[in-house]
Short mmCIF file of C-alpha atoms in Angstrom, two decimals:
data_model
loop_
_atom_site.label_atom_id
_atom_site.label_comp_id
_atom_site.label_asym_id
_atom_site.label_seq_id
_atom_site.Cartn_x
_atom_site.Cartn_y
_atom_site.Cartn_z
CA ARG J 1 0.00 0.00 0.00
CA LYS J 2 1.32 3.43 -0.94
CA GLU J 3 2.06 5.71 1.99
CA VAL J 4 -0.28 8.45 0.81
CA GLU J 5 -2.78 7.67 -1.90
CA GLN J 6 -4.96 10.07 -3.87
CA ASP J 7 -7.17 9.84 -6.94
CA PRO J 8 -5.13 11.71 -9.58
CA GLY J 9 -8.26 13.01 -11.35
CA PRO J 10 -8.69 15.29 -13.14
CA PHE J 11 -11.91 16.41 -11.54
CA ASN J 12 -13.71 18.64 -14.05
CA VAL J 13 -16.35 20.82 -12.40
CA PRO J 14 -18.26 23.97 -13.38
CA GLU J 15 -17.89 27.22 -11.46
CA GLY J 16 -20.01 27.20 -8.34
CA ALA J 17 -19.91 23.45 -7.88
CA THR J 18 -18.94 21.64 -4.70
CA VAL J 19 -16.15 19.11 -5.03
CA ALA J 20 -14.56 16.72 -2.55
CA PHE J 21 -11.22 14.93 -2.55
CA ASN J 22 -10.21 12.01 -0.39
CA CYS J 23 -6.81 10.76 0.57
CA THR J 24 -5.75 7.62 2.45
CA TYR J 25 -2.55 7.11 4.40
CA SER J 26 -0.86 3.96 5.60
CA ASN J 27 1.11 5.08 8.66
CA SER J 28 -1.26 4.85 11.62
CA ALA J 29 1.29 6.70 13.78
CA SER J 30 1.03 9.88 11.68
CA GLN J 31 0.14 12.91 13.73
CA SER J 32 0.11 15.85 11.34
CA PHE J 33 -1.92 16.26 8.18
CA PHE J 34 -2.06 18.99 5.58
CA TRP J 35 -3.49 19.94 2.23
CA TYR J 36 -1.19 21.79 -0.12
CA ARG J 37 -2.06 23.33 -3.45
CA GLN J 38 0.30 23.32 -6.42
CA ASP J 39 -0.24 25.35 -9.57
CA CYS J 40 1.31 24.21 -12.82
CA ARG J 41 5.12 24.60 -12.74
CA LYS J 42 4.99 26.32 -9.35
CA GLU J 43 5.93 25.29 -5.85
CA PRO J 44 3.43 23.67 -3.43
CA LYS J 45 1.74 26.15 -1.11
CA LEU J 46 0.10 25.29 2.17
CA LEU J 47 -3.68 25.42 1.85
CA MET J 48 -4.63 24.26 5.32
CA SER J 49 -3.64 22.03 8.18
CA VAL J 50 -6.09 19.27 9.11
CA TYR J 51 -7.12 18.96 12.72
CA SER J 52 -8.74 15.98 14.40
CA SER J 53 -11.95 17.89 14.98
CA GLY J 54 -12.12 19.03 11.36
CA ASN J 55 -11.61 22.60 10.32
CA GLU J 56 -12.98 25.15 7.92
CA ASP J 57 -11.37 28.09 6.16
CA GLY J 58 -13.83 30.02 4.04
CA ARG J 59 -14.97 27.76 1.22
CA PHE J 60 -12.60 24.97 2.24
CA THR J 61 -13.33 22.25 4.81
CA ALA J 62 -10.91 19.54 5.86
CA GLN J 63 -11.80 16.40 7.79
CA LEU J 64 -9.69 13.67 9.35
CA ASN J 65 -10.86 10.13 10.04
CA ARG J 66 -8.14 8.39 12.05
CA ALA J 67 -9.99 5.09 12.35
CA SER J 68 -10.20 4.72 8.58
CA GLN J 69 -6.95 6.62 7.96
CA TYR J 70 -8.30 9.07 5.47
CA ILE J 71 -8.40 12.81 5.04
CA SER J 72 -10.85 14.79 2.96
CA LEU J 73 -11.00 18.26 1.45
CA LEU J 74 -14.29 19.87 0.46
CA ILE J 75 -14.36 22.95 -1.75
CA ARG J 76 -17.65 24.81 -1.98
CA ASP J 77 -18.65 27.37 -4.64
CA SER J 78 -15.66 26.52 -6.86
CA LYS J 79 -13.87 29.40 -8.57
CA LEU J 80 -11.82 29.34 -11.76
CA SER J 81 -8.81 30.19 -9.61
CA ASP J 82 -9.25 26.95 -7.64
CA SER J 83 -7.93 25.02 -10.66
CA ALA J 84 -4.74 23.39 -9.41
CA THR J 85 -3.36 20.13 -8.08
CA TYR J 86 -4.21 19.41 -4.46
CA LEU J 87 -1.61 17.49 -2.50
CA CYS J 88 -2.43 15.41 0.55
CA VAL J 89 0.47 15.49 3.01
CA VAL J 90 1.10 13.39 6.09
CA ASN J 91 3.96 13.52 8.55
CA SER J 92 6.10 10.40 8.50
CA GLY J 93 8.63 11.11 11.19
CA TYR J 94 10.52 13.85 12.97
CA SER J 95 10.05 16.95 10.81
CA THR J 96 9.47 14.89 7.66
CA LEU J 97 6.41 14.86 5.44
CA THR J 98 5.18 12.39 2.84
CA PHE J 99 3.32 13.82 -0.14
CA GLY J 100 0.67 12.18 -2.25
CA LYS J 101 0.83 12.48 -6.04
CA GLY J 102 -1.97 15.00 -5.97
CA THR J 103 -5.48 15.37 -7.35
CA MET J 104 -5.95 17.71 -10.28
CA LEU J 105 -8.95 20.02 -10.23
CA LEU J 106 -10.15 21.88 -13.32
CA VAL J 107 -12.90 24.44 -12.81
CA SER J 108 -14.56 25.61 -16.02
CA PRO J 109 -16.77 28.67 -16.70
CA GLU V 1 6.51 36.13 -1.47
CA THR V 2 10.15 36.07 -0.34
CA GLY V 3 10.00 33.72 2.67
CA VAL V 4 12.06 31.04 0.91
CA THR V 5 14.18 31.96 -2.08
CA GLN V 6 16.04 29.71 -4.47
CA THR V 7 18.66 30.41 -7.13
CA PRO V 8 19.00 29.82 -9.94
CA ARG V 9 15.41 29.37 -11.09
CA HIS V 10 16.48 27.49 -14.21
CA LEU V 11 19.65 25.54 -14.87
CA VAL V 12 20.87 23.57 -17.86
CA MET V 13 24.00 21.57 -17.32
CA GLY V 14 25.99 18.87 -19.02
CA MET V 15 26.75 15.57 -17.37
CA THR V 16 30.35 16.57 -16.65
CA ASN V 17 29.53 19.95 -15.11
CA LYS V 18 29.56 20.93 -11.45
CA LYS V 19 26.95 23.37 -10.23
CA SER V 20 25.30 24.37 -6.97
CA LEU V 21 21.72 25.22 -6.05
CA LYS V 22 21.15 27.75 -3.31
CA CYS V 23 18.27 28.18 -0.90
CA GLU V 24 17.71 30.86 1.70
CA GLN V 25 14.87 31.19 4.20
CA HIS V 26 13.82 34.37 6.00
CA LEU V 27 11.19 32.80 8.25
CA GLY V 28 13.25 32.10 11.37
CA HIS V 29 12.94 28.36 10.84
CA ASN V 30 15.52 25.82 11.95
CA ALA V 31 14.79 22.89 9.65
CA MET V 32 15.45 22.86 5.91
CA TYR V 33 14.73 20.29 3.22
CA TRP V 34 15.59 19.37 -0.35
CA TYR V 35 12.92 17.70 -2.47
CA LYS V 36 12.94 16.42 -6.03
CA GLN V 37 9.80 16.58 -8.16
CA SER V 38 9.80 14.67 -11.43
CA ALA V 39 6.92 14.60 -13.88
CA LYS V 40 4.02 12.36 -12.82
CA LYS V 41 5.67 11.54 -9.47
CA PRO V 42 5.05 12.78 -5.95
CA LEU V 43 7.57 14.97 -4.23
CA GLU V 44 10.54 12.91 -3.12
CA LEU V 45 12.33 13.98 0.03
CA MET V 46 16.10 14.03 -0.49
CA PHE V 47 17.69 15.57 2.58
CA VAL V 48 16.62 17.01 5.93
CA TYR V 49 18.63 19.37 8.11
CA ASN V 50 17.58 20.19 11.68
CA PHE V 51 19.61 22.90 13.40
CA LYS V 52 22.26 22.58 10.66
CA GLU V 53 22.67 18.84 11.25
CA GLN V 54 21.70 16.41 8.54
CA THR V 55 19.07 14.13 10.03
CA GLU V 56 17.91 12.33 6.92
CA ASN V 57 19.44 11.23 3.66
CA ASN V 58 16.81 9.44 1.67
CA SER V 59 19.12 7.08 -0.25
CA VAL V 60 20.20 9.86 -2.53
CA PRO V 61 23.10 9.17 -4.94
CA SER V 62 26.42 10.73 -3.96
CA ARG V 63 26.39 12.94 -7.06
CA PHE V 64 24.06 15.13 -4.96
CA SER V 65 25.87 16.69 -2.00
CA PRO V 66 24.02 18.96 0.44
CA GLU V 67 25.56 21.63 2.62
CA CYS V 68 23.92 23.61 5.41
CA PRO V 69 26.28 26.28 6.79
CA ASN V 70 23.60 27.80 9.05
CA SER V 71 19.88 27.54 9.71
CA SER V 72 19.05 30.05 7.00
CA HIS V 73 21.05 28.68 4.09
CA LEU V 74 21.05 25.38 2.27
CA PHE V 75 23.00 24.30 -0.78
CA LEU V 76 22.80 21.33 -3.10
CA HIS V 77 26.05 20.65 -4.93
CA LEU V 78 25.67 18.75 -8.18
CA HIS V 79 28.32 16.84 -10.12
CA THR V 80 28.33 14.25 -12.89
CA LEU V 81 24.56 14.18 -13.07
CA GLN V 82 22.52 11.95 -15.34
CA PRO V 83 19.69 12.95 -17.69
CA GLU V 84 17.20 11.25 -15.35
CA ASP V 85 18.17 13.80 -12.69
CA SER V 86 16.32 16.45 -14.71
CA ALA V 87 13.52 17.64 -12.43
CA LEU V 88 12.24 20.48 -10.30
CA TYR V 89 14.33 20.78 -7.12
CA LEU V 90 12.44 22.37 -4.27
CA CYS V 91 13.77 23.70 -1.01
CA ALA V 92 11.51 24.01 2.01
CA SER V 93 11.83 25.15 5.60
CA SER V 94 9.90 24.70 8.84
CA HIS V 95 10.26 24.82 12.57
CA ALA V 96 12.03 21.68 13.75
CA GLY V 97 10.55 19.02 15.98
CA GLN V 98 7.49 16.87 16.27
CA GLY V 99 4.20 18.58 15.93
CA LEU V 100 2.07 20.43 13.47
CA TYR V 101 4.94 22.16 11.70
CA GLU V 102 4.03 23.21 8.20
CA GLN V 103 6.71 23.40 5.55
CA TYR V 104 7.08 26.40 3.29
CA PHE V 105 8.56 25.98 -0.15
CA GLY V 106 10.77 28.07 -2.36
CA PRO V 107 9.92 28.53 -6.05
CA GLY V 108 12.26 25.72 -7.09
CA THR V 109 15.09 25.28 -9.55
CA ARG V 110 14.12 23.62 -12.81
CA LEU V 111 17.14 21.53 -13.75
CA THR V 112 17.79 20.04 -17.15
CA VAL V 113 20.74 17.68 -17.59
CA THR V 114 21.87 17.27 -21.18
#
């Protein structure tokens, strides 16, 4: 089983749609979880950390399910500017992170 | 954003050349990282430095040689590279230790080995 697994997509959605991504991780000892966003040919940028209780930042909601070892990201009211690759990231040791391959989102007018 | 800077942004080098990539962070962090990102692959961690000490070397070939003179600067020295080493090389920094420490990335150096 891959350490961090994501559906590569692409997810094609119209503006205004709600879209959800899931990610599974294999290391049950992982303590920290993040979603990063990466635009084409750019560096990854932190979108949000994922807390056990779930957290929301504007149109973005992240959830963590430790029992099933998966993390989700929900994007409401999609904008054209949300088009990017979303990377699921899990800590795998002291100061080290393991990245998924990413899920590509394409938002169309 | 200028939190983490990298130079050069683009580099083309032959297999017999020697070059160095530079990274600098202005965020007051004490951990720095080198990652490699190839097409269609996830980010691969190469090296980790905590408080200037290398704490992880992820089975990286010796033709890649990191150097961390202080907590703000990180170098990746390159020599006798192979064409398959062509990739985006990303530097990142964070606070060190266990916990919810997010990593912040530089813009990367796009390396082409001819």
